[in-house]
């Protein structure tokens, strides 16, 4: 565990008593008035400088500041690209049980309201997608963006306290971390992953998500060769500027190596992109990329209403 210490402030001895050779305590002689003023000014300037924390393990401690009233302010968050490359992604699917579907309408409405409040609780950024019409084994996809794993755990614990959670299952769940691509180097383009905050922009109607793992033979290639192959892969993707990719890295924290998500304007547009990517050399090094989830972006309340057909029922009764 890393620890850090605060550099001690400079001790002041000019006002302390001292003992002479005879054993009697004597007070030091006062310095000239001009020197005293200069010394006071020096102490005033130095006292306004905060002590610098030093970390014994070499890592940087979290910095915090104090307000004028002496209260500790919230820790400062980093800025710039480095701060945008540290978030965690949690993809969670929810499948409600037939038992819940058979509850009376009033109870289902209460359960949905309770669950929606838990999903939107603070600490994470939650995004909802309806899987109705695209999956037979799950009803809802939740994309959670958080700064650390504790926030994800706290969020999921709050969801677990709801009645809807107790009457549903989570058939698929994935964890990934955001980081820069090792193959892009200094390459940048407008709207690229490194230029955006983590999570969906939210201006496109559909999200396609799937876990992916590459063949081990891919990692046996020299870095230069992999960079060349990925350059052709990126060039194909650039032909579809209306599709936005989000790459999550899962090495060592989940069963897959990546979780990739695409915000798309139309599912047929995504079919064209993936078809073109099959012609690239990089495709031959893919081991697995399934299951695939196609979700429709909407508010959590709307997504829950689609599960039990509440919105359609209201229209039928008009």
Coordinates of N, CA and C in Angstrom, one line a residue, residues 183 220-231:
X183 N -2.3 1.1 -31.3 CA -2.0 1.1 -32.8 C -2.2 2.4 -33.4
X220 N 1.5 -12.9 -31.5 CA 2.9 -13.4 -31.9 C 3.5 -12.5 -33.0
X221 N 2.6 -11.7 -33.7 CA 3.2 -10.9 -34.8 C 4.0 -9.7 -34.2
X222 N 5.0 -9.3 -34.9 CA 5.7 -8.1 -34.5 C 4.8 -6.9 -34.4
X223 N 5.1 -6.0 -33.5 CA 4.2 -4.8 -33.3 C 4.1 -4.0 -34.6
X224 N 5.1 -3.9 -35.4 CA 5.1 -3.1 -36.6 C 4.1 -3.8 -37.6
X225 N 4.0 -5.1 -37.6 CA 3.1 -5.8 -38.5 C 1.7 -5.6 -38.1
X226 N 1.4 -5.7 -36.8 CA 0.1 -5.5 -36.2 C -0.4 -4.1 -36.5
X227 N 0.5 -3.1 -36.4 CA 0.2 -1.7 -36.6 C -0.2 -1.5 -38.1
X228 N 0.5 -2.2 -39.0 CA 0.2 -2.1 -40.4 C -1.2 -2.7 -40.7
X229 N -1.5 -3.8 -40.1 CA -2.8 -4.5 -40.4 C -3.9 -3.6 -39.8
X230 N -3.7 -3.1 -38.6 CA -4.8 -2.3 -38.0 C -5.0 -1.0 -38.8
X231 N -3.9 -0.4 -39.4 CA -4.1 0.8 -40.2 C -5.1 0.6 -41.3

